[in-house]
CSV table of C-alpha atoms and ligand atoms in Angstrom, one decimal:
chain,number,residue,atom,x,y,z
A,1,MET,CA,-10.8,13.9,-28.7
A,2,LYS,CA,-13.7,11.9,-28.1
A,3,HIS,CA,-11.7,9.1,-27.5
A,4,LYS,CA,-9.0,11.1,-25.2
A,5,ILE,CA,-12.1,12.4,-22.9
A,6,ILE,CA,-12.9,8.8,-22.6
A,7,PHE,CA,-10.1,7.8,-21.8
A,8,LEU,CA,-9.4,10.2,-19.4
A,9,LEU,CA,-12.8,9.8,-17.5
A,10,THR,CA,-12.4,6.3,-17.4
A,11,LEU,CA,-8.9,7.0,-15.9
A,12,LEU,CA,-10.5,9.8,-13.2
A,13,LEU,CA,-13.1,6.7,-12.3
A,14,HIS,CA,-10.6,4.6,-12.4
A,15,THR,CA,-7.9,6.7,-9.6
A,16,ALA,CA,-11.5,7.8,-7.8
A,17,VAL,CA,-12.7,3.8,-7.0
A,18,TYR,CA,-9.2,2.8,-5.9
A,19,SER,CA,-8.7,5.7,-3.6
A,20,GLN,CA,-12.0,5.0,-1.9
A,21,GLN,CA,-11.6,1.3,-1.7
A,22,ASN,CA,-7.9,1.6,0.1
A,23,ILE,CA,-9.6,4.5,1.8
A,24,ASP,CA,-12.9,2.3,2.6
A,25,ARG,CA,-10.2,-0.7,4.4
A,26,TYR,CA,-9.3,1.5,7.2
A,27,ILE,CA,-11.2,2.1,9.9
A,28,PRO,CA,-10.2,4.9,12.1
A,29,GLU,CA,-9.4,4.5,15.6
A,30,THR,CA,-11.6,7.1,18.1
A,31,ASP,CA,-9.7,6.7,21.5
A,32,PRO,CA,-7.9,10.0,21.5
A,33,LEU,CA,-5.1,8.9,23.4
A,34,VAL,CA,-4.7,6.0,20.9
A,35,LEU,CA,-4.8,8.7,17.8
A,36,LEU,CA,-1.7,10.2,19.4
A,37,LYS,CA,0.5,7.7,19.9
A,38,LEU,CA,-0.7,6.1,16.1
A,39,GLU,CA,0.4,9.9,15.4
A,40,GLN,CA,4.0,8.9,17.2
A,41,TRP,CA,4.7,6.2,16.0
A,42,GLN,CA,4.1,7.5,12.1
A,43,ASP,CA,7.3,9.8,13.3
A,44,LEU,CA,9.5,6.8,14.2
A,45,LYS,CA,9.7,5.2,10.7
A,46,PHE,CA,11.8,2.1,11.6
A,47,GLY,CA,11.7,-1.0,13.3
A,48,LEU,CA,13.0,-4.6,14.0
A,49,LEU,CA,10.6,-7.4,13.6
A,50,MET,CA,11.9,-10.7,15.0
A,51,HIS,CA,10.7,-14.4,14.9
A,52,TRP,CA,12.2,-17.0,17.5
A,53,GLY,CA,11.6,-20.0,18.6
A,54,PRO,CA,12.3,-23.6,19.0
A,55,TYR,CA,11.8,-24.1,15.2
A,56,SER,CA,14.7,-21.9,14.6
A,57,GLN,CA,17.1,-24.9,15.1
A,58,TRP,CA,15.7,-26.8,12.3
A,59,GLY,CA,16.3,-23.5,10.4
A,60,ILE,CA,12.7,-24.4,8.9
A,61,VAL,CA,9.8,-22.2,8.5
A,62,GLU,CA,8.6,-21.3,11.4
A,63,SER,CA,5.2,-23.1,12.7
A,64,TRP,CA,4.1,-23.6,9.3
A,65,SER,CA,5.7,-27.4,8.7
A,66,ILE,CA,3.0,-29.2,11.5
A,67,CYS,CA,0.2,-27.8,9.2
A,68,SER,CA,-1.7,-29.5,7.1
A,69,GLU,CA,-1.9,-27.7,4.0
A,70,ASP,CA,-0.2,-28.4,0.7
A,71,GLU,CA,1.6,-25.0,0.4
A,72,GLY,CA,5.5,-24.5,-0.3
A,73,TRP,CA,5.5,-23.0,2.8
A,74,CYS,CA,4.1,-25.8,5.1
A,75,ARG,CA,6.3,-28.9,3.3
A,76,ARG,CA,8.0,-30.7,5.5
A,77,LYS,CA,11.6,-32.9,5.4
A,78,SER,CA,9.7,-36.2,6.8
A,79,GLU,CA,7.4,-38.8,5.5
A,80,ASN,CA,5.5,-39.1,8.6
A,81,TYR,CA,3.0,-36.4,9.6
A,82,THR,CA,2.8,-37.6,13.3
A,83,ASP,CA,6.3,-38.5,13.3
A,84,TYR,CA,7.7,-35.4,12.6
A,85,LYS,CA,4.8,-33.6,14.7
A,86,LYS,CA,6.2,-35.3,17.7
A,87,GLU,CA,9.8,-34.3,16.9
A,88,TYR,CA,8.8,-30.7,16.4
A,89,GLU,CA,7.3,-30.7,19.5
A,90,ASN,CA,10.5,-32.0,21.4
A,91,LEU,CA,12.6,-29.4,19.7
A,92,GLN,CA,11.2,-27.7,23.5
A,93,LYS,CA,13.7,-30.7,24.7
A,94,THR,CA,16.6,-29.5,23.2
A,95,PHE,CA,16.0,-25.6,22.6
A,96,ASN,CA,18.9,-23.3,24.8
A,97,PRO,CA,19.8,-20.6,23.1
A,98,VAL,CA,22.9,-19.7,25.9
A,99,HIS,CA,24.7,-16.5,23.6
A,100,PHE,CA,21.0,-15.1,23.8
A,101,ASP,CA,22.5,-11.4,24.5
A,102,PRO,CA,19.2,-9.1,24.4
A,103,VAL,CA,21.6,-6.1,25.7
A,104,ARG,CA,23.5,-6.6,22.5
A,105,TRP,CA,20.4,-6.6,20.0
A,106,ALA,CA,19.2,-3.3,21.4
A,107,ARG,CA,22.7,-1.5,21.2
A,108,ALA,CA,22.6,-2.8,17.5
A,109,ALA,CA,19.4,-1.6,16.5
A,110,LYS,CA,19.3,1.7,18.3
A,111,GLU,CA,22.8,2.2,16.6
A,112,ALA,CA,21.1,1.6,13.3
A,113,GLY,CA,18.3,3.9,13.7
A,114,MET,CA,15.7,1.5,14.6
A,115,LYS,CA,12.9,3.2,17.1
A,116,TYR,CA,11.1,0.1,17.7
A,117,LEU,CA,10.6,-3.4,18.1
A,118,VAL,CA,8.0,-6.3,17.3
A,119,PHE,CA,9.0,-9.5,18.5
A,120,THR,CA,7.1,-12.6,18.6
A,121,THR,CA,5.9,-14.0,22.0
A,122,LYS,CA,4.2,-16.4,20.5
A,123,HIS,CA,3.7,-17.6,16.9
A,124,HIS,CA,1.0,-20.4,15.4
A,125,ASP,CA,2.7,-23.4,16.7
A,126,GLY,CA,2.0,-22.1,20.2
A,127,PHE,CA,5.0,-22.6,21.8
A,128,CYS,CA,5.8,-19.3,24.2
A,129,MET,CA,8.8,-17.2,24.7
A,130,PHE,CA,7.3,-16.0,27.5
A,131,ASP,CA,6.4,-17.2,31.1
A,132,THR,CA,2.6,-17.4,30.7
A,133,LYS,CA,0.9,-19.6,33.6
A,134,HIS,CA,-1.6,-20.8,30.8
A,135,THR,CA,0.6,-23.9,29.3
A,136,ASP,CA,3.8,-25.7,29.8
A,137,TYR,CA,4.6,-25.4,26.1
A,138,LYS,CA,7.3,-22.5,27.4
A,139,ILE,CA,10.4,-21.1,27.3
A,140,THR,CA,10.8,-21.2,31.3
A,141,ASP,CA,9.2,-25.1,31.8
A,142,LYS,CA,11.2,-27.3,33.0
A,143,LYS,CA,11.4,-29.5,29.7
A,144,THR,CA,13.2,-26.3,28.4
A,145,PRO,CA,16.8,-26.6,28.9
A,146,PHE,CA,16.5,-22.6,29.0
A,147,ASN,CA,14.6,-23.0,32.3
A,148,THR,CA,17.8,-22.5,34.4
A,149,ASN,CA,19.1,-19.5,32.3
A,150,PRO,CA,18.9,-15.9,34.2
A,151,LEU,CA,17.5,-14.9,31.4
A,152,ALA,CA,14.8,-17.7,30.5
A,153,ASN,CA,12.1,-15.1,30.6
A,154,ILE,CA,13.0,-14.2,26.7
A,155,THR,CA,10.5,-12.1,26.3
A,156,LYS,CA,10.4,-10.1,29.4
A,157,GLU,CA,14.5,-9.9,28.9
A,158,ILE,CA,13.9,-8.3,25.1
A,159,PHE,CA,10.9,-5.8,26.1
A,160,ASP,CA,13.7,-4.4,28.8
A,161,ALA,CA,16.6,-4.1,26.8
A,162,PHE,CA,15.5,-2.6,24.1
A,163,ARG,CA,12.9,-0.4,26.0
A,164,ALA,CA,16.6,1.0,27.8
A,165,GLU,CA,18.0,1.8,24.7
A,166,GLY,CA,15.0,3.9,24.3
A,167,LEU,CA,12.9,2.0,22.0
A,168,TRP,CA,9.1,1.2,21.8
A,169,THR,CA,8.4,-2.4,22.7
A,170,GLY,CA,5.5,-4.5,20.3
A,171,ALA,CA,4.5,-8.2,20.6
A,172,TYR,CA,3.6,-10.2,18.4
A,173,PHE,CA,1.1,-12.8,19.6
A,174,SER,CA,-0.3,-15.6,16.8
A,175,LYS,CA,-4.0,-15.7,17.5
A,176,PRO,CA,-4.5,-19.0,16.6
A,177,ASP,CA,-2.7,-22.2,19.0
A,178,TRP,CA,-1.5,-25.0,17.0
A,179,HIS,CA,-0.4,-26.7,20.6
A,180,SER,CA,-3.7,-25.8,22.2
A,181,GLU,CA,-6.0,-28.1,22.5
A,182,TYR,CA,-8.4,-25.9,23.1
A,183,TYR,CA,-8.0,-24.8,18.8
A,184,TRP,CA,-6.6,-28.0,17.8
A,185,TRP,CA,-8.6,-30.7,19.5
A,186,PRO,CA,-7.0,-34.0,19.4
A,187,ASN,CA,-9.7,-35.7,19.3
A,188,PHE,CA,-10.1,-34.8,15.5
A,189,ALA,CA,-7.6,-34.3,12.2
A,190,THR,CA,-5.9,-31.2,11.8
A,191,PRO,CA,-6.9,-30.6,7.9
A,192,ASP,CA,-5.6,-26.8,7.5
A,193,ARG,CA,-4.9,-24.0,9.4
A,194,ASN,CA,-8.1,-23.4,11.7
A,195,VAL,CA,-9.8,-24.5,14.6
A,196,ASN,CA,-10.8,-28.2,13.7
A,197,TYR,CA,-13.6,-28.9,15.2
A,198,SER,CA,-17.1,-27.4,14.9
A,199,VAL,CA,-17.1,-23.9,17.2
A,200,ASN,CA,-21.3,-24.5,17.1
A,201,ASN,CA,-21.2,-27.9,17.7
A,202,TYR,CA,-18.6,-27.0,21.1
A,203,PRO,CA,-19.1,-23.7,22.5
A,204,GLU,CA,-17.6,-24.7,25.6
A,205,ARG,CA,-14.1,-25.4,24.3
A,206,TRP,CA,-14.4,-22.5,22.1
A,207,GLU,CA,-15.1,-20.2,24.9
A,208,LYS,CA,-12.2,-21.9,26.6
A,209,PHE,CA,-10.0,-20.8,23.6
A,210,VAL,CA,-10.9,-17.6,24.0
A,211,GLN,CA,-10.2,-17.6,27.8
A,212,TYR,CA,-7.1,-18.5,27.2
A,213,THR,CA,-5.7,-16.2,24.7
A,214,HIS,CA,-7.7,-13.4,26.7
A,215,ASN,CA,-5.2,-14.8,30.1
A,216,GLN,CA,-2.1,-14.8,27.6
A,217,ILE,CA,-2.4,-11.6,26.6
A,218,MET,CA,-3.5,-10.2,29.7
A,219,GLU,CA,-0.3,-11.6,31.4
A,220,LEU,CA,1.7,-9.6,28.5
A,221,MET,CA,0.3,-6.9,29.2
A,222,THR,CA,0.4,-6.7,33.1
A,223,ASP,CA,3.9,-8.6,33.7
A,224,TYR,CA,6.1,-7.1,30.7
A,225,GLY,CA,6.2,-3.3,32.0
A,226,LYS,CA,5.1,-0.7,29.2
A,227,LEU,CA,4.1,-2.3,26.3
A,228,ASP,CA,3.4,0.1,23.2
A,229,ILE,CA,2.0,-2.1,20.1
A,230,LEU,CA,-0.2,-5.2,19.9
A,231,TRP,CA,0.6,-6.7,17.1
A,232,LEU,CA,-1.5,-9.9,16.4
A,233,ASP,CA,-1.3,-12.6,13.8
A,234,GLY,CA,-3.2,-15.2,12.1
A,235,GLY,CA,-6.1,-12.9,10.6
A,236,TRP,CA,-8.4,-16.2,9.7
A,237,VAL,CA,-9.4,-16.2,13.6
A,238,LYS,CA,-11.8,-13.4,13.6
A,239,LYS,CA,-15.3,-12.7,13.4
A,240,ARG,CA,-17.7,-13.8,10.9
A,241,SER,CA,-21.2,-13.1,10.8
A,242,ASP,CA,-23.5,-15.9,9.3
A,243,ASP,CA,-24.0,-14.1,5.9
A,244,GLU,CA,-20.0,-13.9,5.7
A,245,VAL,CA,-19.6,-17.8,6.5
A,246,LYS,CA,-21.8,-18.7,3.9
A,247,LYS,CA,-20.5,-16.4,1.5
A,248,ALA,CA,-16.8,-17.6,1.8
A,249,TYR,CA,-17.9,-20.9,1.1
A,250,ALA,CA,-19.6,-20.0,-2.0
A,251,ASN,CA,-16.3,-18.5,-3.4
A,252,MET,CA,-14.2,-21.2,-1.6
A,253,ASN,CA,-12.0,-23.4,-4.1
A,254,THR,CA,-13.0,-26.3,-3.2
A,255,GLU,CA,-9.6,-28.7,-4.3
A,256,LYS,CA,-8.5,-26.5,-1.3
A,257,PRO,CA,-11.3,-27.2,1.7
A,258,ALA,CA,-11.0,-24.0,4.3
A,259,ARG,CA,-12.8,-24.8,7.4
A,260,ILE,CA,-14.2,-21.7,7.1
A,261,GLN,CA,-16.0,-20.8,10.9
A,262,ASN,CA,-16.7,-17.6,12.8
A,263,GLN,CA,-13.7,-17.6,15.4
A,264,ASP,CA,-15.0,-15.4,17.4
A,265,ILE,CA,-12.1,-14.2,20.0
A,266,ARG,CA,-14.2,-11.4,21.1
A,267,MET,CA,-11.7,-9.0,20.0
A,268,ASP,CA,-13.5,-5.9,21.0
A,269,GLU,CA,-13.4,-6.6,25.0
A,270,LEU,CA,-9.7,-7.7,24.7
A,271,VAL,CA,-8.5,-4.9,23.7
A,272,LYS,CA,-10.4,-2.7,25.8
A,273,LYS,CA,-9.4,-5.3,29.1
A,274,ALA,CA,-5.7,-4.7,27.2
A,275,ARG,CA,-5.6,-1.0,26.9
A,276,GLU,CA,-7.2,-0.2,30.9
A,277,LYS,CA,-3.5,-1.8,31.7
A,278,GLN,CA,-1.7,-0.3,28.7
A,279,PRO,CA,-3.3,3.2,27.8
A,280,GLY,CA,-3.4,4.4,24.3
A,281,LEU,CA,-1.7,0.9,22.7
A,282,ILE,CA,-1.9,1.0,19.2
A,283,VAL,CA,-3.3,-2.4,18.0
A,284,VAL,CA,-2.2,-4.1,14.5
A,285,ASP,CA,-5.3,-6.8,14.6
A,286,ARG,CA,-3.7,-8.3,11.1
A,287,ALA,CA,-5.9,-8.4,7.8
A,288,VAL,CA,-8.8,-8.1,10.3
A,289,TYR,CA,-10.5,-5.2,8.4
A,290,GLY,CA,-12.0,-2.7,11.4
A,291,LYS,CA,-11.2,-0.6,14.1
A,292,ASN,CA,-8.4,-3.0,16.0
A,293,GLN,CA,-6.1,-3.0,12.7
A,294,ASN,CA,-4.7,0.8,13.7
A,295,TYR,CA,-2.5,-0.2,11.2
A,296,LEU,CA,-2.3,-2.1,8.1
A,297,THR,CA,0.8,-4.3,7.3
A,298,PRO,CA,1.6,-4.8,4.0
A,299,GLU,CA,4.0,-8.3,4.6
A,300,ASN,CA,7.0,-8.1,2.9
A,301,THR,CA,6.3,-5.7,-0.3
A,302,VAL,CA,6.4,-1.8,-0.7
A,303,PRO,CA,2.8,-0.6,-2.2
A,304,GLY,CA,3.4,1.7,-5.4
A,305,GLU,CA,1.7,4.2,-4.5
A,306,ALA,CA,1.6,6.1,-1.1
A,307,LEU,CA,-1.6,4.7,1.0
A,308,PRO,CA,-4.1,7.2,3.1
A,309,TYR,CA,-3.7,5.4,6.7
A,310,PRO,CA,-0.9,4.4,8.9
A,311,TRP,CA,1.2,1.7,7.4
A,312,GLU,CA,4.0,-0.2,7.8
A,313,SER,CA,5.8,-3.1,5.5
A,314,CYS,CA,7.6,-6.0,7.3
A,315,ILE,CA,10.4,-7.3,5.1
A,316,ILE,CA,12.9,-10.2,5.4
A,317,SER,CA,17.0,-8.8,5.7
A,318,GLY,CA,17.7,-12.2,4.8
A,319,GLY,CA,17.1,-16.0,4.7
A,320,GLY,CA,13.3,-16.5,6.0
A,321,TRP,CA,11.2,-14.7,8.4
A,322,SER,CA,12.8,-17.4,11.1
A,323,TRP,CA,16.5,-18.3,11.0
A,324,THR,CA,17.8,-20.5,8.2
A,325,ALA,CA,21.6,-21.4,8.1
A,326,GLU,CA,23.5,-19.5,5.8
A,327,ALA,CA,21.2,-16.7,5.6
A,328,LYS,CA,22.4,-13.7,2.6
A,329,TYR,CA,21.5,-10.1,4.1
A,330,MET,CA,20.1,-7.6,1.9
A,331,SER,CA,22.9,-4.6,0.7
A,332,GLY,CA,23.0,-2.1,2.7
A,333,ARG,CA,22.0,-0.1,-0.4
A,334,LYS,CA,18.9,-1.6,-0.6
A,335,ALA,CA,17.7,-1.9,2.5
A,336,VAL,CA,18.1,2.5,2.9
A,337,HIS,CA,16.5,2.5,-0.8
A,338,MET,CA,13.5,1.0,0.7
A,339,LEU,CA,13.2,2.9,3.9
A,340,VAL,CA,13.0,5.8,1.5
A,341,ASP,CA,11.2,4.1,-0.6
A,342,ILE,CA,8.5,3.4,2.2
A,343,VAL,CA,9.2,6.5,4.3
A,344,ALA,CA,8.1,8.7,0.9
A,345,LYS,CA,4.7,7.1,0.3
A,346,GLY,CA,3.7,7.5,4.2
A,347,GLY,CA,5.1,4.4,5.5
A,348,ASN,CA,7.2,2.5,8.5
A,349,LEU,CA,9.4,0.1,7.5
A,350,LEU,CA,9.3,-3.2,10.0
A,351,LEU,CA,12.8,-5.1,9.3
A,352,ASN,CA,12.9,-8.4,10.5
A,353,ILE,CA,16.0,-10.1,11.5
A,354,ALA,CA,16.0,-14.0,12.8
A,355,PRO,CA,17.7,-14.8,15.3
A,356,GLY,CA,19.9,-18.2,15.7
A,357,PRO,CA,19.3,-20.8,17.5
A,358,ASP,CA,21.5,-20.7,19.8
A,359,GLY,CA,21.2,-16.5,20.3
A,360,ARG,CA,22.7,-15.2,18.2
A,361,TRP,CA,22.4,-13.0,15.7
A,362,ASP,CA,24.1,-13.9,12.4
A,363,GLU,CA,27.4,-11.0,11.2
A,364,GLY,CA,25.8,-10.7,8.3
A,365,ALA,CA,23.2,-8.9,9.8
A,366,TYR,CA,24.7,-6.8,12.4
A,367,LYS,CA,26.7,-5.6,9.3
A,368,LEU,CA,23.2,-4.8,7.6
A,369,LEU,CA,22.5,-3.2,10.1
A,370,GLU,CA,25.8,-0.7,10.7
A,371,GLU,CA,25.5,0.3,7.0
A,372,ILE,CA,22.0,1.8,7.6
A,373,GLY,CA,23.4,3.1,11.1
A,374,GLU,CA,26.1,4.8,9.2
A,375,TRP,CA,23.8,6.4,6.2
A,376,LEU,CA,20.9,7.7,8.6
A,377,ASP,CA,23.8,8.9,10.9
A,378,ILE,CA,24.0,11.8,8.3
A,379,ASN,CA,20.0,11.5,6.8
A,380,SER,CA,17.8,11.3,9.7
A,381,GLU,CA,16.6,14.8,9.5
A,382,ALA,CA,14.9,13.8,5.9
A,383,ILE,CA,13.8,10.7,7.7
A,384,TYR,CA,12.2,10.1,11.1
A,385,GLY,CA,9.0,12.5,11.7
A,386,THR,CA,8.6,13.7,8.3
A,387,ARG,CA,5.5,12.4,6.3
A,388,ALA,CA,4.6,12.1,3.0
A,389,ILE,CA,4.6,15.1,0.1
A,390,LYS,CA,3.2,14.8,-3.3
A,391,PRO,CA,5.0,13.4,-6.0
A,392,TYR,CA,6.4,11.2,-3.6
A,393,LYS,CA,8.4,9.3,-5.9
A,394,GLU,CA,9.7,10.6,-8.9
A,395,GLY,CA,12.1,7.8,-11.1
A,396,LYS,CA,15.0,8.2,-8.3
A,397,ILE,CA,14.1,11.1,-6.4
A,398,CYS,CA,11.6,10.1,-3.0
A,399,TYR,CA,10.6,13.5,-1.6
A,400,THR,CA,9.7,13.7,2.2
A,401,SER,CA,8.1,16.4,4.3
A,402,LYS,CA,8.7,18.8,7.8
A,403,GLY,CA,6.5,21.3,8.8
A,404,LYS,CA,4.9,23.7,5.8
A,405,ASN,CA,8.9,24.9,5.2
A,406,LYS,CA,11.0,22.3,4.5
A,407,ILE,CA,11.2,19.3,1.9
A,408,PHE,CA,13.7,17.0,1.5
A,409,ALA,CA,14.2,14.7,-2.1
A,410,ILE,CA,16.3,11.9,-2.0
A,411,TYR,CA,18.4,10.7,-4.8
A,412,LEU,CA,18.9,7.3,-4.3
A,413,LEU,CA,22.2,6.1,-6.5
A,414,GLU,CA,22.9,2.7,-7.8
A,415,GLU,CA,25.5,0.7,-7.3
A,416,GLY,CA,28.3,2.6,-9.5
A,417,GLU,CA,26.7,5.2,-10.5
A,418,GLU,CA,28.6,8.3,-11.2
A,419,ILE,CA,27.4,11.3,-8.6
A,420,PRO,CA,25.4,13.9,-11.6
A,421,GLY,CA,27.0,17.2,-11.3
A,422,GLU,CA,23.3,18.8,-11.7
A,423,ILE,CA,19.5,17.1,-11.1
A,424,SER,CA,16.6,18.9,-12.2
A,425,ILE,CA,13.3,17.8,-9.7
A,426,GLY,CA,10.0,19.0,-10.8
A,427,GLY,CA,6.5,18.2,-9.3
A,428,ILE,CA,6.7,20.9,-6.2
A,429,GLU,CA,7.1,24.3,-5.5
A,430,ILE,CA,10.4,26.0,-4.6
A,431,PRO,CA,9.7,29.4,-3.7
A,432,ARG,CA,12.9,32.2,-4.6
A,433,GLY,CA,14.5,32.8,-1.9
A,434,SER,CA,14.1,29.3,-0.6
A,435,ARG,CA,18.0,27.8,0.3
A,436,ILE,CA,18.5,24.8,-0.2
A,437,GLN,CA,21.6,22.7,1.2
A,438,ILE,CA,22.7,18.4,1.4
A,439,LEU,CA,22.9,16.2,4.0
A,440,GLY,CA,26.3,15.9,5.7
A,441,VAL,CA,27.6,18.9,3.3
A,442,GLU,CA,27.7,22.9,5.1
A,443,SER,CA,27.6,24.7,2.4
A,444,LYS,CA,24.6,25.7,0.3
A,445,VAL,CA,24.1,24.7,-3.2
A,446,LYS,CA,23.2,26.6,-5.8
A,447,TRP,CA,20.2,26.3,-8.0
A,448,ARG,CA,17.5,27.8,-10.7
A,449,ARG,CA,14.4,27.7,-12.1
A,450,SER,CA,14.0,26.1,-15.6
A,451,GLY,CA,10.2,26.4,-16.8
A,452,ASP,CA,8.8,23.5,-14.4
A,453,TYR,CA,12.0,22.4,-12.9
A,454,TYR,CA,14.8,23.4,-10.8
A,455,ASN,CA,17.7,22.4,-11.6
A,456,ILE,CA,20.3,22.3,-8.6
A,457,THR,CA,24.6,22.2,-8.1
A,458,VAL,CA,25.6,19.1,-6.7
A,459,PRO,CA,29.3,19.7,-5.5
A,460,LYS,CA,29.8,16.2,-6.3
A,461,ASP,CA,33.0,15.1,-4.2
A,462,LYS,CA,31.3,16.7,-1.1
A,463,ILE,CA,28.7,13.6,-1.5
A,464,PRO,CA,28.9,11.7,1.9
A,465,SER,CA,27.5,8.2,1.5
A,466,CYS,CA,27.4,6.1,-2.2
A,467,LEU,CA,24.0,4.9,-1.1
A,468,ALA,CA,21.9,8.1,-1.5
A,469,PHE,CA,22.0,12.1,-0.7
A,470,THR,CA,19.1,14.4,0.6
A,471,LEU,CA,18.8,17.8,-1.1
A,472,LYS,CA,17.2,19.4,2.4
A,473,ILE,CA,15.0,22.6,0.7
A,474,ASN,CA,14.2,25.6,3.3
A,475,LEU,CA,11.2,26.7,1.4
A,476,MET,CA,11.0,30.5,1.6
A,477,ARG,CA,7.6,31.8,2.5
B,501,GLC,C1,4.0,-14.6,6.6
B,501,GLC,C2,4.0,-15.9,7.8
B,501,GLC,C3,4.1,-16.1,9.2
B,501,GLC,C4,5.2,-15.1,9.4
B,501,GLC,C5,4.2,-13.7,9.2
B,501,GLC,C6,5.0,-12.3,9.0
B,501,GLC,O1,2.2,-14.5,6.9
B,501,GLC,O2,3.5,-17.2,7.4
B,501,GLC,O3,4.7,-17.0,9.4
B,501,GLC,O4,4.9,-14.6,10.7
B,501,GLC,O5,4.7,-13.6,7.8
B,501,GLC,O6,4.4,-11.0,9.0
């Protein structure tokens, strides 16, 4: 008995500490316009992420092969780094995605049920997919063959097309820039992903980098219509106090040298300026603890539990973040189950599709989107505008809720699983007189209480999808 109590107390303490840590990771916003927008963003549930640039021509991992860290995703095909980097930069001269058709993408995303878009306007390699005035390493420069195409300002075309279909638009922007001499100064070698000179010794150079970053982001905020999200990647570019720098060095694995410095790009000032142009703008300074990270972004994973702050899982749908030859896409079943799981835990799914070098999406991507769209056509009510509700997920059943009177229980069907004639749900209270219906099926279903559970009869032959079906429970209050 004593042991049991100690065990329970320890468990409680763990849970309390864990939840506290979770909440501590998030600093709520105070700007009422941003708060409103974040609330609306949490209704959207499903978005599209795209990684695209000259690197797509080689079907390699975006940007990382010009970084000298000895990580799997940085490995390059060439023996000689210097030659490789030159060839990599020359990719600009052959990038000509003549089949680029943003209107078709936007339509497919909309039909799939996606409600927002995040596009790589600039990845770590520094190549700009927009018409910036501040570098010639860009899609609209005369060295890039696509510059003469009427759709040359790719970012603008994409934002316009998706906005026209009613989607929100978001700019992915990498804070580190491996092409800028203000970040990787050619005077020094480039040992890793960080700024390669001492910011303390060369403050004027760093200041130029800060100005460069501010100028580019302000171009995006000013010349590209209404923007909803600024999604900043490269969390190592951040302000660090002297103490933090010292601590980071102390914890450093010396075999993997990292140049940890205060890389302050004056985010508060930048965000203030950005919101003057784009009131209510959601800012996601990824992986940087503080109020400029309006939501958190677990990367290519789905958290095991509901999280007590706004969040979004970004997930690869096939291949890598950027285009790879013969990418295998996840099944519609997997995507739908993932979306449901995420929504039940209170998050959004940002699904990545990688455009190919010629400006096309793989057929596999379209097929996947169609399958998701078909399911959402029937079950959208259980997804959009819902909020998480305990017990979130129990076995094959995920719960969502809308207002006080509606609960949805979504049953995830495995491949080849026979639809059950009856299911049992627990963990929620269904008062007598409540009505239960299956989305896509007109007639009401029978249910009865059995102890702490409710047994619900499922009209097996009428279930409209073999991926998952939804019980809509209208609670009698
Ligand atoms: C990873 C990759 C990066 C990519 C990001 C998307 O951090 O290294 O290249 O942009 O995931 O979330």
